[in-house]
Short mmCIF file of C-alpha atoms in Angstrom, two decimals:
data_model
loop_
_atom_site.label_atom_id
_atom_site.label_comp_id
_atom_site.label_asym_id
_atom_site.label_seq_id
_atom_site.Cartn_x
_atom_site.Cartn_y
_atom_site.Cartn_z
CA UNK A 1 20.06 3.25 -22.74
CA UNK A 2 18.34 3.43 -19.44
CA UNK A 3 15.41 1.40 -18.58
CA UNK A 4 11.55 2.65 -19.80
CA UNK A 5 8.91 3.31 -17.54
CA UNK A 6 6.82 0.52 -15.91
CA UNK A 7 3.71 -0.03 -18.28
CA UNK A 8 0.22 -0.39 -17.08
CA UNK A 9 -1.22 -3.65 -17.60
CA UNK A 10 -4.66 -2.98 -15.73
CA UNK A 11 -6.58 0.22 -15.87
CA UNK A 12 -9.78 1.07 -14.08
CA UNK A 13 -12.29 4.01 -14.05
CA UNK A 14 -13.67 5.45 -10.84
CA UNK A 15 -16.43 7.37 -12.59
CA UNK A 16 -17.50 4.12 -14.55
CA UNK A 17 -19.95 1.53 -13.22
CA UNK A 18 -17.75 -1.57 -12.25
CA UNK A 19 -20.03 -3.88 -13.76
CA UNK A 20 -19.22 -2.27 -16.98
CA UNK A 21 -15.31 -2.22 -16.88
CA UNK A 22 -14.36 -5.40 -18.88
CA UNK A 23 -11.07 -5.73 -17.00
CA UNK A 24 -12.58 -6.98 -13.77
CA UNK A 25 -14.66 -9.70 -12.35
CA UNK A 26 -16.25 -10.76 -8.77
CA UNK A 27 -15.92 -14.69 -9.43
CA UNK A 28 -13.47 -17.08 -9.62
CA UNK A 29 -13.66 -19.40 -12.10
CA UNK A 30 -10.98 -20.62 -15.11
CA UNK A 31 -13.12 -19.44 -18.27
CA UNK A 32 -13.29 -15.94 -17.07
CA UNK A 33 -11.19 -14.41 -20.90
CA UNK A 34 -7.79 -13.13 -19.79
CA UNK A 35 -7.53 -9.20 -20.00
CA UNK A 36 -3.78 -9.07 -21.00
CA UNK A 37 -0.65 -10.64 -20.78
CA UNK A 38 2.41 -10.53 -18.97
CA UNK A 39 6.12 -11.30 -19.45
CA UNK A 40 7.85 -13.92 -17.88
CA UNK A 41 10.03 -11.62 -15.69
CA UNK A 42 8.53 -8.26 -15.99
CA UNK A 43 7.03 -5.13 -13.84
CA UNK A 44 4.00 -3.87 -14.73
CA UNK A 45 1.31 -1.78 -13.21
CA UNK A 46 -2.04 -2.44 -12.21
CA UNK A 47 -4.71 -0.41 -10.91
CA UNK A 48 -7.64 -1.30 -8.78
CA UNK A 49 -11.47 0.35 -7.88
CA UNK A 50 -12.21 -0.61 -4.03
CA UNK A 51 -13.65 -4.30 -3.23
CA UNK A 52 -17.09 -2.96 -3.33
CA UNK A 53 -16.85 -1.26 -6.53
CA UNK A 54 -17.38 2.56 -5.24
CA UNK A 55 -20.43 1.42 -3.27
CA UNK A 56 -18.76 3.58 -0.01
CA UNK A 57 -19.19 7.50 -0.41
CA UNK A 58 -16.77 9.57 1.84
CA UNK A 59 -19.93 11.35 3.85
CA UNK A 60 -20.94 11.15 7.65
CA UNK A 61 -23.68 7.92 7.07
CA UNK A 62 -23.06 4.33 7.01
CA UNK A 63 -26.59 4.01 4.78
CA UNK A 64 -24.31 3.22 2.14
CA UNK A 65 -22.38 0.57 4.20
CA UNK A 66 -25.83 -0.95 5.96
CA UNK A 67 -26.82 -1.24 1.90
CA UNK A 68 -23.92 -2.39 0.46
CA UNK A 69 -24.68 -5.07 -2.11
CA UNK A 70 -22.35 -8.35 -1.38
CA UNK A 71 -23.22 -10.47 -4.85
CA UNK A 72 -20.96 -7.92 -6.52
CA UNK A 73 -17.87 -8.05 -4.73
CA UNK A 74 -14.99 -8.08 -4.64
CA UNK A 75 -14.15 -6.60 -8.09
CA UNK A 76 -10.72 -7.69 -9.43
CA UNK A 77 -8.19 -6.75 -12.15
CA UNK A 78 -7.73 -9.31 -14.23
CA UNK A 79 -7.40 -12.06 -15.00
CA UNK A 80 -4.12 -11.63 -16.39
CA UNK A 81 -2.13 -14.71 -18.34
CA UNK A 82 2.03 -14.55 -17.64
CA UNK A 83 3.53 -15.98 -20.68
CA UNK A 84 4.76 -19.94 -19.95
CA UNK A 85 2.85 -20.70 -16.98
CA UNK A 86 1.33 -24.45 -16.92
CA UNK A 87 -0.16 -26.59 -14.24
CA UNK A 88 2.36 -27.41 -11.83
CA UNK A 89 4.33 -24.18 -11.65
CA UNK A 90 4.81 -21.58 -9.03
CA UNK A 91 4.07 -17.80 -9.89
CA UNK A 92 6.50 -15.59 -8.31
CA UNK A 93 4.56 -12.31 -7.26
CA UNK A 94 6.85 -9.42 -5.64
CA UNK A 95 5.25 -6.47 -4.34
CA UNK A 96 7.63 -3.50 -5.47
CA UNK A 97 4.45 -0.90 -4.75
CA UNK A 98 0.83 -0.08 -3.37
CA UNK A 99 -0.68 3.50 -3.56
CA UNK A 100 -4.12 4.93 -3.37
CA UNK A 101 -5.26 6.83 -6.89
CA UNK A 102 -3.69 10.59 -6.34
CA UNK A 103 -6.97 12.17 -6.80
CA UNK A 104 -8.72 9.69 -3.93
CA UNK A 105 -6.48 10.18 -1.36
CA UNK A 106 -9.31 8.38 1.28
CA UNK A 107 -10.59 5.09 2.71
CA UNK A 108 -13.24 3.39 4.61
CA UNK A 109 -13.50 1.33 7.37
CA UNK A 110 -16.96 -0.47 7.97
CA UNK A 111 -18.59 -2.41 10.45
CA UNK A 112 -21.49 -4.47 8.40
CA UNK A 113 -25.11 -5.17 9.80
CA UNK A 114 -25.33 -8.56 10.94
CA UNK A 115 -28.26 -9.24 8.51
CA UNK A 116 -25.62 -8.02 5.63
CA UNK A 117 -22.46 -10.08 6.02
CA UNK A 118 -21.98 -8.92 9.57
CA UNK A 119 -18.46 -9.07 11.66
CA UNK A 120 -15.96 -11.32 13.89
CA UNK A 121 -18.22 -9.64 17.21
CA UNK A 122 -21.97 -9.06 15.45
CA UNK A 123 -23.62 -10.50 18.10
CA UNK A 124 -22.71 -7.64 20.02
CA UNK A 125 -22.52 -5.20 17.70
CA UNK A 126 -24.53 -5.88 14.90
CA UNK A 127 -25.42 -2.54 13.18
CA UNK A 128 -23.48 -0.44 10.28
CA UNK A 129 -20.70 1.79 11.39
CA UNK A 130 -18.57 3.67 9.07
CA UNK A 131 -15.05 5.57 9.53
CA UNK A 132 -13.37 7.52 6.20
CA UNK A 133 -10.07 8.09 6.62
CA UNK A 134 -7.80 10.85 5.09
CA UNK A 135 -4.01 9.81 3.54
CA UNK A 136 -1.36 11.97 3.95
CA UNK A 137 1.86 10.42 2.26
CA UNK A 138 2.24 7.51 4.86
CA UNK A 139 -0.22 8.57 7.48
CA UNK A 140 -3.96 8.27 7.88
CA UNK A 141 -6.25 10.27 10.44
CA UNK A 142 -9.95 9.85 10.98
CA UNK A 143 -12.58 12.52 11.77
CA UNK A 144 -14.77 9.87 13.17
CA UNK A 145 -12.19 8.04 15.49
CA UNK A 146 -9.87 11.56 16.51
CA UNK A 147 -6.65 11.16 18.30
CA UNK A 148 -5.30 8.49 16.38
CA UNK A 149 -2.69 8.55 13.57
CA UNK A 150 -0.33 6.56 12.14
CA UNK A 151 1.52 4.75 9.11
CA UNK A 152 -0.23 2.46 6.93
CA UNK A 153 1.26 -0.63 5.94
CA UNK A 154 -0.37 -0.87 2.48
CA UNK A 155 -0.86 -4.24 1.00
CA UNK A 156 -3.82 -6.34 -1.88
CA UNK A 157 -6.57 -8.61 -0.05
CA UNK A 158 -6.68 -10.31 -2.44
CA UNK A 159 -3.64 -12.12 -4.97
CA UNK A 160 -4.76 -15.38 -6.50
CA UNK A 161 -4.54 -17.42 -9.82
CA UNK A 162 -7.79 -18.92 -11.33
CA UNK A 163 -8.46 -21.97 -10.43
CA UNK A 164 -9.21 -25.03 -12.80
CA UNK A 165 -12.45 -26.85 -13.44
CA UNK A 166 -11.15 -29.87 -10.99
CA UNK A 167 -9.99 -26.83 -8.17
CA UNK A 168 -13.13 -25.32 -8.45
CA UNK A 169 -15.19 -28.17 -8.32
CA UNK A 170 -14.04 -29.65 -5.15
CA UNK A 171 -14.17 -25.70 -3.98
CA UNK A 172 -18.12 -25.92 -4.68
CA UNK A 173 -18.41 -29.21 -3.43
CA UNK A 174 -16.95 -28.91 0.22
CA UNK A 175 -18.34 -25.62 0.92
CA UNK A 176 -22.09 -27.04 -0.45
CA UNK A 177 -21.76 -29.54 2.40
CA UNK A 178 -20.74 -27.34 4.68
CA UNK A 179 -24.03 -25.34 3.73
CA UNK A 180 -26.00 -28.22 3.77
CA UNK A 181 -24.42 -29.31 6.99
CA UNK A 182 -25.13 -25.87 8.78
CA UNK A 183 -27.13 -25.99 11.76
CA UNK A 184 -26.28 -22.72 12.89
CA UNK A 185 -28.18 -19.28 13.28
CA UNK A 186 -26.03 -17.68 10.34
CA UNK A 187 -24.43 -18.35 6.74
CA UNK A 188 -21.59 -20.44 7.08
CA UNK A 189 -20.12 -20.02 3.37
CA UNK A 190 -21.70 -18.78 0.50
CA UNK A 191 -22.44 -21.24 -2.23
CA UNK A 192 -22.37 -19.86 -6.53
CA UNK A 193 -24.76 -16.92 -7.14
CA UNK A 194 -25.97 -16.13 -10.98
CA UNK A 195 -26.88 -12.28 -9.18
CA UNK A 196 -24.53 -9.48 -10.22
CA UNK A 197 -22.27 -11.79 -11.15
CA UNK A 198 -19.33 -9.98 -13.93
CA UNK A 199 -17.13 -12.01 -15.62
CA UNK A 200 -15.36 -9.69 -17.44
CA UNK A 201 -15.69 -9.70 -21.39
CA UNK A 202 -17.33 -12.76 -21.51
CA UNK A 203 -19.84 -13.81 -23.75
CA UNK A 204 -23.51 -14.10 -22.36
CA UNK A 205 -22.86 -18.25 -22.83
CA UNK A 206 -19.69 -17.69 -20.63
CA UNK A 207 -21.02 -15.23 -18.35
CA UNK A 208 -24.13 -17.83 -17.29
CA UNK A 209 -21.81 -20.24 -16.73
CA UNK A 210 -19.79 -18.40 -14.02
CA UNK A 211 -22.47 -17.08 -12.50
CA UNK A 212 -23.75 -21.38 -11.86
CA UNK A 213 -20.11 -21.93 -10.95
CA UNK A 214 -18.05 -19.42 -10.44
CA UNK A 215 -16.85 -19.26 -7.03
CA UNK A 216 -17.14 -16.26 -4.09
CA UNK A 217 -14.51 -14.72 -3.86
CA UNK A 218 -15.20 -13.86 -0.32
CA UNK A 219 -12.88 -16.70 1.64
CA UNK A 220 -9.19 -17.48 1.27
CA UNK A 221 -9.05 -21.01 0.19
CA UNK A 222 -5.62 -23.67 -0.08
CA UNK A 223 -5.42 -24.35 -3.56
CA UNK A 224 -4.59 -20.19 -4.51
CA UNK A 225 -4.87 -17.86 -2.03
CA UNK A 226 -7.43 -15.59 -2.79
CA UNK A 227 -8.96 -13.13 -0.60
CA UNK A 228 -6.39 -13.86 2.83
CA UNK A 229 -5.95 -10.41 4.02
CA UNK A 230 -2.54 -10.46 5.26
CA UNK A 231 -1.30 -7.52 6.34
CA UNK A 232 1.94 -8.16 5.89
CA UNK A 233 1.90 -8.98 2.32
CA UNK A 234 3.53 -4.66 1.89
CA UNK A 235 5.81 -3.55 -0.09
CA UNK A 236 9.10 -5.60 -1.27
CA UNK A 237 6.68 -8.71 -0.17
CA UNK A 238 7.21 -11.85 -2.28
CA UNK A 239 4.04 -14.45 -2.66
CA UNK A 240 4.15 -18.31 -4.52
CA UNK A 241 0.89 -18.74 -5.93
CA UNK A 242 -0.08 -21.82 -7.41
CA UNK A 243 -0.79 -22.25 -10.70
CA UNK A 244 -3.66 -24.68 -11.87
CA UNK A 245 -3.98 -23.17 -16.03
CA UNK A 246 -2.56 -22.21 -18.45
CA UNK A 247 -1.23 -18.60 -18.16
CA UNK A 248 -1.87 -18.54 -14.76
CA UNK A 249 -4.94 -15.92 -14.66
CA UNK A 250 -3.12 -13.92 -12.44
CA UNK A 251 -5.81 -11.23 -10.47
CA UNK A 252 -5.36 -8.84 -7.96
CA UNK A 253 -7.79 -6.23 -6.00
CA UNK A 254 -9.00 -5.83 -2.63
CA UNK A 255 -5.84 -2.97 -1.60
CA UNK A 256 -5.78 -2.02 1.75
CA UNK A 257 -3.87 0.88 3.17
CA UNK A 258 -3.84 -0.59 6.59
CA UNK A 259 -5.13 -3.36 8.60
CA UNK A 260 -5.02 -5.21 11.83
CA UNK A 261 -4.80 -8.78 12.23
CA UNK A 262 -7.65 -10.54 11.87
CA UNK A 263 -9.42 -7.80 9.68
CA UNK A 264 -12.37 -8.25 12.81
CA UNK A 265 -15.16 -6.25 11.16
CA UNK A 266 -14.85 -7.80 8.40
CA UNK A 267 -15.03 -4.67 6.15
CA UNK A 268 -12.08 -3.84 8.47
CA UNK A 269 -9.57 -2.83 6.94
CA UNK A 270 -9.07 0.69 5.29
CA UNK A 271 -10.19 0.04 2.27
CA UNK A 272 -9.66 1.97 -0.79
CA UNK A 273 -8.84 2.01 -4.73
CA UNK A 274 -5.25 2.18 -6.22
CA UNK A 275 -2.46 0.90 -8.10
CA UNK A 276 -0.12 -1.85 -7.39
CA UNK A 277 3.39 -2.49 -8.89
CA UNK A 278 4.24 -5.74 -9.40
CA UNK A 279 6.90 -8.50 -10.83
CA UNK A 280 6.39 -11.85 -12.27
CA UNK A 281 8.54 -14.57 -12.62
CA UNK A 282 7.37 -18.54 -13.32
CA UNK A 283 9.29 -21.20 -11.31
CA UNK A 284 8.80 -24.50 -13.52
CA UNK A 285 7.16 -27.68 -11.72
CA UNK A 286 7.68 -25.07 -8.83
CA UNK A 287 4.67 -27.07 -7.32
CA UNK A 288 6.57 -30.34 -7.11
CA UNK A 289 9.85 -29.05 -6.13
CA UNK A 290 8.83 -26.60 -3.47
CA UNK A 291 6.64 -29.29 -1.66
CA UNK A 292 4.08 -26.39 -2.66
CA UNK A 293 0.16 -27.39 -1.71
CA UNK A 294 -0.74 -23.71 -0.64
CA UNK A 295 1.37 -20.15 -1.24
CA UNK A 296 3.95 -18.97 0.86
CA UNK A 297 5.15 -15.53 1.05
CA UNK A 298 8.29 -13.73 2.48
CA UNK A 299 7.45 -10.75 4.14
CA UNK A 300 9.05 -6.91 2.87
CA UNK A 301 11.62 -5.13 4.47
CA UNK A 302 8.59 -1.78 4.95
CA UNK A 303 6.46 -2.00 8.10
CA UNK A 304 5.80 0.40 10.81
CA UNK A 305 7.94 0.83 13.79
CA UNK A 306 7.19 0.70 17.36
CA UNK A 307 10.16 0.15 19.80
CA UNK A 308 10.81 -2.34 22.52
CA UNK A 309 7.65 -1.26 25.22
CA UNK A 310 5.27 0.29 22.58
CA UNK A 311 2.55 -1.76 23.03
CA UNK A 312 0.02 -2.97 25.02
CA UNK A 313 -0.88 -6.65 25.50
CA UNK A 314 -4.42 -8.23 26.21
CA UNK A 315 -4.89 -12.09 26.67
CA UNK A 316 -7.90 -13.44 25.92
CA UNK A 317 -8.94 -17.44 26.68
CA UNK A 318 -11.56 -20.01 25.27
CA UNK A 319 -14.20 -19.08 27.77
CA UNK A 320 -16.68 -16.56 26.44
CA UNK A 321 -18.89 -13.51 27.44
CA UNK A 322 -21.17 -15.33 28.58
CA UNK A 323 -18.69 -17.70 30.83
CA UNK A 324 -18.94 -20.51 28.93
CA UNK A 325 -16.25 -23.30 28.81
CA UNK A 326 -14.88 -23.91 25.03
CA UNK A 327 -12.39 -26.60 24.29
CA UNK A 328 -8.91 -24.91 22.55
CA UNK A 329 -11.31 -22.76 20.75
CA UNK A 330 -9.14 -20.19 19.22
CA UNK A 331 -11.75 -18.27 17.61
CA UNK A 332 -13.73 -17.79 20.71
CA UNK A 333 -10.49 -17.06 22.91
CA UNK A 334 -9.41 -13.47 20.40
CA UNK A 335 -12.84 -12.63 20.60
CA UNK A 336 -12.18 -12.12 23.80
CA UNK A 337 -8.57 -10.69 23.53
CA UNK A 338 -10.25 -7.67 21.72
CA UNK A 339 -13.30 -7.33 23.92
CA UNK A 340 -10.81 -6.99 26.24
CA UNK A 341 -9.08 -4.48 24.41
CA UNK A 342 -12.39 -2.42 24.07
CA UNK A 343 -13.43 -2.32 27.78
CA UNK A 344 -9.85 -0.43 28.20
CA UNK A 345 -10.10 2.12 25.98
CA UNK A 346 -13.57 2.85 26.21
CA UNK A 347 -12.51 4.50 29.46
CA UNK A 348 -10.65 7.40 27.38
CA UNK A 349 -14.32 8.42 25.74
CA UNK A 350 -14.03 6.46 22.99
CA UNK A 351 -17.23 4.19 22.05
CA UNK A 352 -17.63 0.57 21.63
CA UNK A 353 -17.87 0.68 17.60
CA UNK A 354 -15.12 3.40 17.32
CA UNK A 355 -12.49 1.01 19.03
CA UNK A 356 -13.76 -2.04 17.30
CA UNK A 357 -13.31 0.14 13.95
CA UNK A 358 -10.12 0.82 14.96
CA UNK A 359 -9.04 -2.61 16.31
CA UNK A 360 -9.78 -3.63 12.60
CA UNK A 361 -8.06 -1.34 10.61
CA UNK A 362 -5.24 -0.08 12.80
CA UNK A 363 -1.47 -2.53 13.04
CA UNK A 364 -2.57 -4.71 15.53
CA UNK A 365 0.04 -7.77 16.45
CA UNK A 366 -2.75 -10.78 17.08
CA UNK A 367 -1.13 -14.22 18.18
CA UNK A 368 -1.91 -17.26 19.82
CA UNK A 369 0.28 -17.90 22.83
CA UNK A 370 -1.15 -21.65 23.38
CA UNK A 371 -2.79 -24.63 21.86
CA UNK A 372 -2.06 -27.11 24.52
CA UNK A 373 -3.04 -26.74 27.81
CA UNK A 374 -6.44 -27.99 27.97
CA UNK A 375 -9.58 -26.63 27.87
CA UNK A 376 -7.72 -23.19 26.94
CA UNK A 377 -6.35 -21.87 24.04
CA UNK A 378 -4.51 -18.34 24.77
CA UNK A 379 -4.31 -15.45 22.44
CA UNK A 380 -2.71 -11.81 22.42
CA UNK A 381 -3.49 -8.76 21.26
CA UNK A 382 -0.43 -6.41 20.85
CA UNK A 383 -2.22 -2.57 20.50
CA UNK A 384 0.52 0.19 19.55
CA UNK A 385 0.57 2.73 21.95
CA UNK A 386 2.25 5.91 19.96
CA UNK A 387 -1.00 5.73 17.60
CA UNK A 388 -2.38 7.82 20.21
CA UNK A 389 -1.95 11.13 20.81
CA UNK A 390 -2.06 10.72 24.39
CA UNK A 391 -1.09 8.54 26.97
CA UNK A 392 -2.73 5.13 27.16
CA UNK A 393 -0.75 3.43 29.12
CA UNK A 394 -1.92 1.27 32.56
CA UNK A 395 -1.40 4.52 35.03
CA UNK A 396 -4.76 4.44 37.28
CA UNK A 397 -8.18 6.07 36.09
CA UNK A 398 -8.33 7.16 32.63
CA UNK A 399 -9.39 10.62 31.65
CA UNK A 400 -12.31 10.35 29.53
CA UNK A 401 -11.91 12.81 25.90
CA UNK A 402 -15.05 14.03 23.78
CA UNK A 403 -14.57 11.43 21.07
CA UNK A 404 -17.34 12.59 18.84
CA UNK A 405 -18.54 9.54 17.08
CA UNK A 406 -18.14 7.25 14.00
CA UNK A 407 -21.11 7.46 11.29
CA UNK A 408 -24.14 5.55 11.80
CA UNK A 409 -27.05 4.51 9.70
CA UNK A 410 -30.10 5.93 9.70
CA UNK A 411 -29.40 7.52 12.63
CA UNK A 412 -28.70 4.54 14.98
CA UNK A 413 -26.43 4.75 17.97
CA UNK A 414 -26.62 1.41 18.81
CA UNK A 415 -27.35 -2.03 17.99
CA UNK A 416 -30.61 -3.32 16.51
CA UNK A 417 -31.41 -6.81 14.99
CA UNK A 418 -34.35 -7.98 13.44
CA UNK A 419 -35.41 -11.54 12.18
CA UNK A 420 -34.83 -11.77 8.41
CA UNK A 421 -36.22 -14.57 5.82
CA UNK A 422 -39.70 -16.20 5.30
CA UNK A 423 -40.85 -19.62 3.96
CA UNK A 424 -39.91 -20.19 0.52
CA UNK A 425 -36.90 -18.17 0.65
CA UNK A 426 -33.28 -17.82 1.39
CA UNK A 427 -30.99 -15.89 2.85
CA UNK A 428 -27.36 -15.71 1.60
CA UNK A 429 -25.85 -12.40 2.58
CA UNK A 430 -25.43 -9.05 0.59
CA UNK A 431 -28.70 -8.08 1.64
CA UNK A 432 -31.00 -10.02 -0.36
CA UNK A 433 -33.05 -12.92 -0.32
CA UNK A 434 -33.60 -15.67 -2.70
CA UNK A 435 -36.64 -17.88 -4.12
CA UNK A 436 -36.12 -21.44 -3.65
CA UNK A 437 -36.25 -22.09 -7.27
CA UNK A 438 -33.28 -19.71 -7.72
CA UNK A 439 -31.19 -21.24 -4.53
CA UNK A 440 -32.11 -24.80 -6.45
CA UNK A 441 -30.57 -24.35 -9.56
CA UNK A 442 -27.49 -22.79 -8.34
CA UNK A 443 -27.53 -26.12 -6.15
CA UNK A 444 -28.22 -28.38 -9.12
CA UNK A 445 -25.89 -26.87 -11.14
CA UNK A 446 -22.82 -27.63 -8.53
CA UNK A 447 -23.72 -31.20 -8.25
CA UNK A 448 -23.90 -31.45 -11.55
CA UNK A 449 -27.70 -32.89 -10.92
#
C-alpha cells in the first residue's frame, strides 16, 4: 500500500480574529496547553496567519503598518508536544515545504515608525512605509517598488521549543537588567506584558500567568531559537532545537517568502500567512552528545541562483554618517554597507524608503569581511543584479526611471518624529504607553518581589 497523505496538525482561519484561534499564542512560556501531538518520526502539516495576525491589508496606505499593534505579535502555531521528548534532547526539525495559503497569494513588506518598533536605519527614516507584493509560483513583483522581480527563498521566522520555568527565568532576568541598565534614547528589549497577551486555550489562571511571565517573542535568544530570521532556513533545511520540557512544545510562525540578511526594517521581510511541511525526529541526550548549547541548522539544497559576477558589492566600516570613529562596531559598520547601497540606486529614480524596503526583503548576501584590524570592522553587502530589469551595473551616470512610490501613511512622503511619553508613564513599543503601576507589576512579578 502506498503511503497516505501528510495530515494537518495546525490549522488557522484568516477570517477569524487571532486572538480567538486556540491553536496559537504570542508568548513564550512552558504552561502555554499543547495543541496536539506529534510522532516521533513523522510529517505533518502546519499552517500559519502572518506575524501580526492580519493586521496588514493589501491597499496603497501604510496606516495600517504606522498602527500596527506590537503586544500581539507574533502569533504562533502551537505549541505542539512530539511524543518522547525530555530535557536534554535535540528535536530534529526538517523543512520538506513552505507555501503561502492558495487563496492569499500576497505579502508585505513594512518599514515601522520609529515611535512603533522602528528599524535597523530609523533615525533616518523613521516613518511607516509599506510594499505588498504579488506571488506568482516562485516569483514576487511589487507595484510599489517596479522593476524588480525575482525568486523567493521561502522560510519560518520563527522555529523554537518552549522554554522551561529555569530558561525563562534567566530570559526575564537578563533582559530586565538590560532595561534597567538602558541609558539610551530607545527600548532596548521588551520586558513581560499582561496586554493582548494569548496563550492559547488556557485557563484565565494560566492565561494571567503568561501574560506576568511569558516572554516576547520578538528576539532570538540561545537557549531555543525563536524568532532568528534566517533566510536560509528554506526548503530541505534541517534545524536542532533544544529541548527544555517535556514534549518539546514545538511552535512555528513568522513565514517569510523572502528576505535579505539582516531583515533591516525590521518588518522586512515579505511577510505573509501559509503552511509549512515539516518532519520530526528526537535525538536522545542529543544536548550532551552534540556539545549542543544553542541550535544548529544545515542549510537546503533550494536557493536562488545568481552566477559568478551577478552581484554587486558595497563595503561599509565602523565610522558612521555622521563621521564618527566606532571601535569594531559591526552594527554601525552594515549600517553603512546599505546606506551605501541606497545612495547607488537612488540614482535610477528609485527613493530612499523603496530601496531600503527592498534591501530588506530582497536575497541580499550580508557578511563581515573583518573583526581585527583596529578601530574597523568591515562588512559587505552582496545586491543581485538580475533582480532588475535593467542594467545596474557601475557604467557612468545612471538613467533615472519614474519609480512611482511605496505607500505611505497618512499621506507622508517623508520622515517625521515627534517626542512620545509623559511623567508617570512608559513607553514599550507597539504603540502604546503604560501607567507606572502597570510597568510595576509586570516588574515585580519577574523578580519574584
Amino acid at each position: 500500500m502506498g503511503k497516505s497523505g501528510i495530515r494537518t496538525a495546525g490549522k488557522v482561519s484568516l477570517d477569524k480574529p487571532a486572538d480567538q484561534q486556540e491553536n496559537l499564542h504570542n508568548r513564550w512560556h512552558p504552561d502555554i496547553p499543547s495543541v496536539g501531538a506529534i510522532k516521533d518520526g513523522e510529517t505533518v502539516k502546519i499552517e500559519c496567519v502572518d506575524w501580526t495576525g492580519g493586521q496588514i491589508g493589501n491597499n496603497d496606505s501604510a496606516d495600517d503598518v504606522l498602527n500596527v499593534d506590537l503586544t500581539k505579535i507574533h502569533y504562533l502555531t502551537g505549541p505542539f508536544d512530539v511524543d518522547g521528548a525530555q530535557p536534554g534532547d535535540v528535536l530534529l526539525v526538517e523543512i520538506m515545504d513552505v507555501q503561502p495559503f492558495q487563496d492569499q497569494p500576497w505579502g508585505f513588506t513594512g518599514v515601522f515608525d520609529r515611535r512603533n518598533g522602528g528599524g535597523f536605519l530609523d533615525e533616518l527614516y523613521p516613518s511607516a512605509a509599506k510594499a505588498i507584493w504579488d506571488f506568482e509560483g516562485i516569483y514576487c513583483t511589487s507595484r510599489h517598488i517596479p522593476h524588480v522581480k525575482f525568486a523567493g527563498l521561502i522560510h519560518p521566522g520563527i522555529l523554537g521549543c518552549a522554554p522551561s520555568a529555569e530558561v525563562l527565568a534567566t530570559w526575564n532576568k537578563r533582559e530586565g537588567e538590560l532595561i534597567a541598565a538602558n541609558k539610551l534614547d530607545r527600548d532596548v528589549a521588551q520586558p513581560p506584558n499582561p496586554t493582548n497577551v494569548h496563550a492559547g486555550a488556557a485557563d484565565a489562571t494560566i492565561k494571567e500567568k503568561v501574560g506576568l511571565e511569558g516572554a516576547r517573542t520578538i528576539p532570538g535568544r540561545p537557549e531555543h531559537g525563536g524568532n532568528c530570521d534566517i533566510k536560509n532556513l528554506s526548503r530541505g533545511s534541517k534545524v536542532y532545537l533544544p529541548v527544555h520540557v517535556a514534549g518539546a512544545k514545538f511552535s512555528v510562525g513568522d513565514l517569510h517568502f523572502s528576505q535579505g540578511d539582516g531583515e533591516i526594517s525590521f518588518c522586512g521581510a515579505i511577510e505573509m500567512a501559509g503552511v509549512i511541511t515539516i518532519n520530526f525526529k528526537v535525538i536522545k541526550n542529543g544536548m550532551a552528545d552534540l556539545g549542543l548549547k544553542s541550535p544548529i541548522y544545515i542549510p537546503g539544497p533550494v536557493e536562488p541562483q545568481f552566477g559568478p559576477g551577478r552581484y554587486i558589492y558595497f563595503e561599509g566600516f565602523s565610522v558612521d554618517q555622521h563621521g564618527k570613529q566606532h571601535y569594531m562596531d559591526v552594527t554601525v559598520a552594515y549600517r553603512q554597507t546599505i546606506l551605501r547601497c541606497i545612495e547607488y540606486l537612488k540614482r535610477f529614480g528609485y527613493s530612499d524608503y523603496q530601496i531600503y524596503l527592498l534591501m530588506s526583503c530582497a536575497p541580499i548576501q550580508g557578511h563581515i569581511a573583518g573583526i581585527v584590524d583596529i578601530p574597523n570592522a568591515c562588512t559587505t553587502l552582496g545586491l543581485p543584479i538580475d533582480i532588475f530589469d535593467f542594467d545596474i551595473l557601475p557604467s557612468g551616470p545612471a538613467k533615472a526611471l519614474d519609480m512611482g512610490t511605496c505607500a505611505f501613511a497618512n499621506g507622508e512622503k517623508e520622515g517625521k518624529v515627534t517626542a512620545g511619553g509623559k511623567d508617570g508613564e512608559y513607553s514599550f513599543g507597539g504603540g502604546l504607553t503604560y501607567k507606572a503601576t502597570v510597568v510595576d507589576k509586570v516588574k515585580n512579578a519577574v523578580s519574584g518581589s
